[in-house]
Amino acid sequence: MTKGKINVSVENIFPLIKKFLYSDQEIFLRELISNATDALTKIQHLSSIGEVKGEIGDLGVKLKIDKKAKKLHIIDNGVGMTLDEVKKYINDVAFSGAEEFLEKYKETSKETGIIGHFGLGFYSSFMVSDKVEIITKSYKDEPAAHWICDGSPEYSLEKSEKEERGTEIILHISKDSKDYLEESKISELLNKYNKFMPHPIKFGTKEETIPGKEGEKEEKVTVDNIINNPNPAWTKPPADLIDEDYKQFYRELYPYQFEEPLFHIHLNVDYPFNLTGILYFPKISNDLNLQKDRIQLYQNQVFVTDNVEGIVPEFLGLLKGVIDSPDIPLNVSRSYLQSDASVKKITNYITRKVADKLNSIFKNERENLESKWNDIKVVIEYGMLTEDKFYDKAESFNLYPTVDDKYFTYEELEKKIKKLQTDKDGNLIILYAQNKDEQYTYIESAKEKGYEVLLLDSPIIPHLMQKLESKKEKIKFSRVDSDTLENLIKKDEEVISKLTDEEKEKLKPMIETAVENEKYTVQLEALDSNSMPFMLAQPEFMRRMKEMQQTGGGAMGNLPDMYSLIVNTNHELVDKILNTRTEKKRSSLIKQSIDLAKLSQNNLTGKDLTEFINRSIDLIK
Ligand code: ADP
Ligand code: MG
């Protein structure tokens, strides 16, 4: 038997890297600036532990475009490389100097925030260049090096005259990629990927005014334009920040958002994984352009993506802000991400922090929470519906608004309505409306009886009610105009029927014949004589199933519209119907009464409405 090592030669792998490793050409700039930034972090670290003596100067990265010569320069004053290091780090594809550095200085470098680790980033520069040069001088007392490569595996490497410490990368931009010689394009990329990188990035110049000393004139000078903020808010300890800092950072992150965020959540852990960030509850806007601003994922202050699917729980998709974690594996598919145990931990942490923050706002500033509830409730309801861990925590702070703008927690609500709103089987009946105007008459009559009516109007609320009913024992949500309400009315009123059983037996078929073609179940009830003569009620169950179907709940085929027609046998009009001799007249009375019931529900439209109007005219003329 022979054992051996598969020999992957550069000839084979090089074209692959160029073509497939990065689906996105533009990331070459991010990679080169990350390398330069790493070089700066390294020199800073070496100086801090005394391995490099003396001044290390103002550290930074500088970009220059030479349009004529079709060159893009990326210059840093970091550690630089010796000839040998260029051979080792650059020529050996997939050998990461970043990983080697971390390994070598592992005692002291844990927190340095070194970015690189695959040893492939540099080669992305060939995606946009015909030729790449490196001119580099190490901090060590050795000659500088000049490396040139045209994208084939052949390169040249010789000594160079460069005297200052650091590295200059020169890209000879290819014809296909000449966009990258445009200032606007480079600015756009810097703004996308490098806006919060930890060392100053200089691109172009700007005018600055220096105020003159006593009596002297002020002075105008041209200075380098620094495009980034090296110390973004999320990297600072929460204790060092005030509310305004968070708002300021929101504006920095989303310069085109004019609405202020409602709440912020500062994320900050380093064990068992490292994650920092700030999430915001935005005011939900109807402007689709602004909705596009999403949570951004960074690694060591380098922008990676704003597609955080699989990392941030789905229900937090409406939130905005930043998360930064070097511990999220990104070179894998999204479906793998979701099953990855460490990512799962991160997802759970984010869920927990959001819940804890809401809970603390609830405890300490309840009024504030109430005043913003309508803007954030969708997120919370969606979270309760989809994440059981969130549900458990949210139970204590989820608020139930009433039609009169009062807000109850579940516990408070239960206490408040227990006495009046329990049906004969001991179920707690939670009454709600979805639309104050459409259900107005029903809301009013429920309130008159002393019932509390909630206003639950989010599109996903039917799903959540379903979940709450199955989680809690003996509760039923019931819309004010649904037929379950009857159970309650009967219970506390105990009204005696004015009609005899004989009369009832006569009345029922009369009405049934008049409404033959409609989908009503006729139900005779002895109600208060001041109540409406006829009422239409849709079974809560049917209506809710339909609503759930509209918002994507299991398919059940086409559910029919079904109504109960409740006839108040104690109403004068019902007497009149009973005593009307001609069938035509009787039928017209019944139809008129049903239409009035529909009208009160905002439910009379089209042909029915026209017929109603004509009949009414006949009646009064
Ligand atoms: P990685 O950054 O993942 O290590 P790269 O292919 O991006 O891999 O870079 C390879 C190595 O080349 C780096 O680890 C570093 O040692 C060296 N290098 C690249 N750019 C610079 C630079 N601007 N200054 C100093 N060293 C550099
Ligand atoms: Mg790199």
XYZ file of C-alpha atoms in Angstrom, residues 35-342:
308
model
C -5.096 43.019 4.205
C -3.796 46.560 4.587
C -5.834 46.964 7.764
C -4.447 43.696 9.114
C -0.926 44.949 8.384
C -1.704 48.078 10.426
C -3.220 46.080 13.264
C -0.124 43.915 13.317
C 2.343 46.785 13.559
C 0.219 48.330 16.274
C 0.217 45.066 18.169
C 3.956 44.490 17.762
C 4.622 47.990 18.990
C 2.332 47.546 21.970
C 4.177 44.440 23.112
C 7.556 46.087 22.560
C 8.634 43.961 19.644
C 8.832 47.070 17.469
C 10.694 49.983 19.070
C 10.153 53.693 18.506
C 7.437 55.703 16.805
C 5.215 53.872 14.346
C 3.610 57.064 13.008
C 0.028 57.793 11.980
C -1.367 54.550 10.679
C -3.666 54.444 7.689
C -4.569 53.143 4.265
C -4.577 55.393 1.232
C -6.191 54.830 -2.148
C -5.137 56.527 -5.370
C -6.536 56.288 -8.861
C -4.221 56.863 -11.809
C -6.737 57.068 -14.601
C -4.243 57.667 -17.371
C -2.054 54.694 -16.552
C -5.176 52.668 -15.631
C -3.852 51.886 -12.191
C -5.397 51.663 -8.748
C -3.012 51.988 -5.772
C -3.687 50.733 -2.252
C -0.996 51.963 0.100
C -0.502 51.234 3.791
C 2.170 51.824 6.399
C 1.685 48.509 8.174
C 4.172 45.726 8.871
C 5.204 45.208 5.242
C 6.889 42.037 3.990
C 10.443 40.883 3.390
C 11.391 39.085 0.164
C 11.057 35.772 1.952
C 7.676 36.677 3.332
C 6.383 37.626 -0.094
C 7.475 34.206 -1.315
C 5.784 32.526 1.554
C 2.589 34.547 1.956
C 1.870 35.557 -1.611
C 3.283 32.816 -3.760
C 1.926 30.002 -1.692
C -1.697 30.323 -2.568
C -3.950 29.527 0.348
C -1.270 30.071 2.943
C -2.659 32.607 5.313
C -0.223 34.966 6.965
C -3.089 36.180 9.081
C -3.629 32.784 10.616
C 0.079 32.329 11.139
C 0.268 35.654 12.959
C -2.613 34.743 15.248
C -0.991 31.390 15.953
C 2.383 32.937 16.711
C 1.023 35.669 18.977
C -1.846 33.710 20.364
C -1.154 34.757 23.930
C -1.513 38.420 23.189
C -3.395 38.779 19.944
C -6.792 37.306 20.736
C -8.531 40.651 20.720
C -6.706 42.282 17.838
C -9.470 41.753 15.321
C -7.310 40.357 12.512
C -9.587 39.895 9.503
C -7.935 37.501 7.045
C -7.959 33.797 7.435
C -8.358 31.829 4.245
C -5.167 32.972 2.574
C -7.045 33.629 -0.649
C -8.220 37.206 -0.443
C -5.243 38.728 -2.192
C -5.852 36.725 -5.345
C -9.274 38.244 -5.824
C -7.381 41.241 -7.221
C -6.815 39.269 -10.416
C -10.530 39.303 -11.075
C -10.218 42.936 -12.142
C -6.524 43.262 -13.122
C -4.288 42.241 -15.997
C -1.273 42.622 -13.772
C -0.659 43.159 -10.063
C 2.418 44.615 -8.376
C 3.416 44.569 -4.745
C 6.074 46.951 -3.501
C 6.697 46.314 0.157
C 9.171 47.132 2.918
C 9.078 45.230 6.154
C 9.458 46.846 9.575
C 12.431 44.485 9.902
C 15.781 45.821 8.772
C 15.745 44.129 5.377
C 15.547 45.348 1.774
C 12.217 46.081 0.196
C 10.651 43.721 -2.335
C 8.952 44.190 -5.686
C 6.679 41.429 -6.932
C 4.933 41.422 -10.310
C 2.489 38.898 -11.649
C 0.219 38.961 -14.693
C -2.278 36.401 -13.486
C -0.456 33.398 -14.826
C 1.360 31.332 -12.230
C 4.631 33.013 -13.280
C 5.826 35.975 -11.288
C 8.936 38.053 -10.828
C 10.343 39.066 -7.488
C 13.292 41.402 -6.900
C 14.661 43.931 -4.464
C 13.257 47.445 -4.547
C 14.277 50.933 -3.451
C 11.207 51.616 -1.268
C 12.337 53.183 1.992
C 9.257 53.810 4.120
C 7.723 50.908 5.968
C 4.576 49.415 4.471
C 3.028 47.996 1.345
C 1.792 49.406 -1.917
C -0.422 47.217 -4.070
C -0.766 48.364 -7.676
C -3.581 46.967 -9.761
C -3.360 47.338 -13.523
C -7.069 47.400 -14.093
C -8.236 45.335 -17.049
C -10.370 46.682 -19.873
C -13.476 44.844 -18.699
C -13.194 46.363 -15.264
C -12.466 49.989 -16.071
C -15.353 51.035 -13.811
C -12.931 50.646 -10.946
C -10.974 53.612 -12.231
C -13.957 55.866 -11.546
C -13.827 57.829 -8.337
C -17.564 57.445 -7.856
C -17.356 53.668 -8.119
C -14.541 53.423 -5.590
C -16.362 55.786 -3.233
C -19.453 53.648 -3.488
C -17.518 50.495 -2.640
C -15.675 52.113 0.247
C -18.957 53.318 1.615
C -20.475 49.883 1.358
C -17.704 47.701 2.725
C -15.268 49.874 4.623
C -17.335 52.558 6.315
C -16.567 51.282 9.815
C -13.137 49.701 9.441
C -10.807 50.150 12.398
C -8.023 52.200 10.744
C -8.388 55.437 8.780
C -8.948 54.984 5.052
C -7.989 57.965 2.943
C -9.392 58.617 -0.492
C -9.114 61.972 -2.237
C -8.700 65.287 -0.491
C -10.850 67.974 1.001
C -10.521 71.600 2.009
C -10.381 72.405 5.657
C -10.400 75.777 7.353
C -8.054 76.319 10.269
C -9.108 79.255 12.434
C -6.328 81.874 12.580
C -4.556 82.619 15.863
C -5.089 86.045 17.480
C -5.486 88.665 14.797
C -4.302 86.376 12.017
C -6.430 85.267 9.124
C -7.961 81.845 8.994
C -6.205 79.401 6.745
C -7.479 77.011 4.122
C -5.604 73.740 3.789
C -6.053 70.646 1.704
C -6.157 67.467 3.751
C -6.710 63.791 3.090
C -10.338 62.821 3.067
C -10.982 60.052 5.579
C -13.977 58.040 4.461
C -14.574 55.847 7.487
C -15.475 56.005 11.151
C -12.949 53.718 12.847
C -14.869 53.658 16.125
C -18.520 52.942 15.371
C -20.950 52.875 18.277
C -21.370 49.107 18.379
C -17.691 48.612 19.238
C -18.019 50.739 22.371
C -19.191 49.573 25.782
C -22.926 50.246 26.222
C -22.178 52.100 29.449
C -20.259 54.740 27.485
C -23.185 55.585 25.239
C -26.256 57.714 25.713
C -29.529 57.579 23.798
C -28.424 60.296 21.409
C -25.307 58.306 20.445
C -27.491 55.440 19.336
C -29.681 57.756 17.292
C -26.613 59.369 15.783
C -25.253 55.990 14.785
C -28.590 55.077 13.188
C -28.314 58.158 11.000
C -24.748 57.234 10.139
C -25.830 53.760 9.152
C -28.862 54.831 7.163
C -28.313 58.388 5.973
C -31.591 58.343 4.033
C -33.830 57.293 6.902
C -35.496 60.349 8.296
C -37.584 58.660 10.957
C -35.884 58.100 14.272
C -35.711 54.553 15.555
C -38.121 53.606 18.360
C -35.852 51.421 20.491
C -32.326 50.087 20.323
C -30.767 46.904 21.632
C -27.025 46.729 22.191
C -25.630 43.241 21.708
C -22.382 42.439 23.411
C -21.016 38.978 24.239
C -17.662 37.338 23.950
C -18.348 33.905 25.308
C -19.120 31.249 24.046
C -19.028 33.249 20.838
C -18.042 36.742 20.009
C -20.806 39.049 18.888
C -21.407 42.761 19.105
C -23.945 44.962 17.435
C -26.874 47.290 17.766
C -30.374 46.448 16.613
C -33.120 49.005 16.151
C -36.873 48.802 16.081
C -37.660 51.224 13.267
C -40.875 53.048 12.738
C -42.376 50.845 10.088
C -42.654 52.864 6.931
C -44.637 52.315 3.791
C -41.821 53.577 1.647
C -40.476 50.451 0.024
C -37.137 52.076 -0.653
C -36.550 52.604 3.030
C -37.712 49.087 3.805
C -34.707 47.937 1.816
C -32.378 49.053 4.595
C -31.747 45.881 6.440
C -29.625 44.530 9.228
C -25.996 44.502 8.147
C -23.567 41.766 9.032
C -19.947 42.698 9.712
C -16.899 40.701 10.665
C -14.289 42.701 12.547
C -15.851 45.912 11.263
C -15.746 44.789 7.621
C -19.115 44.716 5.920
C -19.998 41.248 4.692
C -23.653 41.222 3.696
C -27.097 42.545 4.447
C -28.643 39.151 3.910
C -28.800 37.850 7.450
C -31.224 35.051 6.730
C -30.395 32.059 8.875
C -28.479 34.165 11.404
C -31.061 36.612 12.651
C -34.394 34.952 13.479
C -36.901 35.573 10.742
C -39.331 37.537 12.893
C -36.674 40.173 13.456
C -36.415 40.772 9.734
C -38.080 44.157 10.120
C -35.423 45.358 12.509
C -32.461 47.411 11.377
C -28.907 47.800 12.585
C -25.626 45.978 12.678
C -24.278 42.722 13.987
C -20.586 41.981 13.996
C -19.304 38.497 14.640
C -16.142 36.816 13.432
C -17.672 33.520 14.538
C -20.274 33.167 11.826
C -19.109 30.782 9.120
C -19.898 32.385 5.803
C -18.294 30.150 3.245
C -21.179 27.730 3.568
C -24.700 27.526 2.256
C -27.547 29.186 4.105
C -29.298 25.921 4.760
C -26.148 24.617 6.395
C -25.981 27.785 8.492
C -29.400 27.126 9.949
C -28.413 23.689 11.153
C -25.021 24.770 12.479
C -24.956 24.526 16.268
C -22.873 27.639 16.859
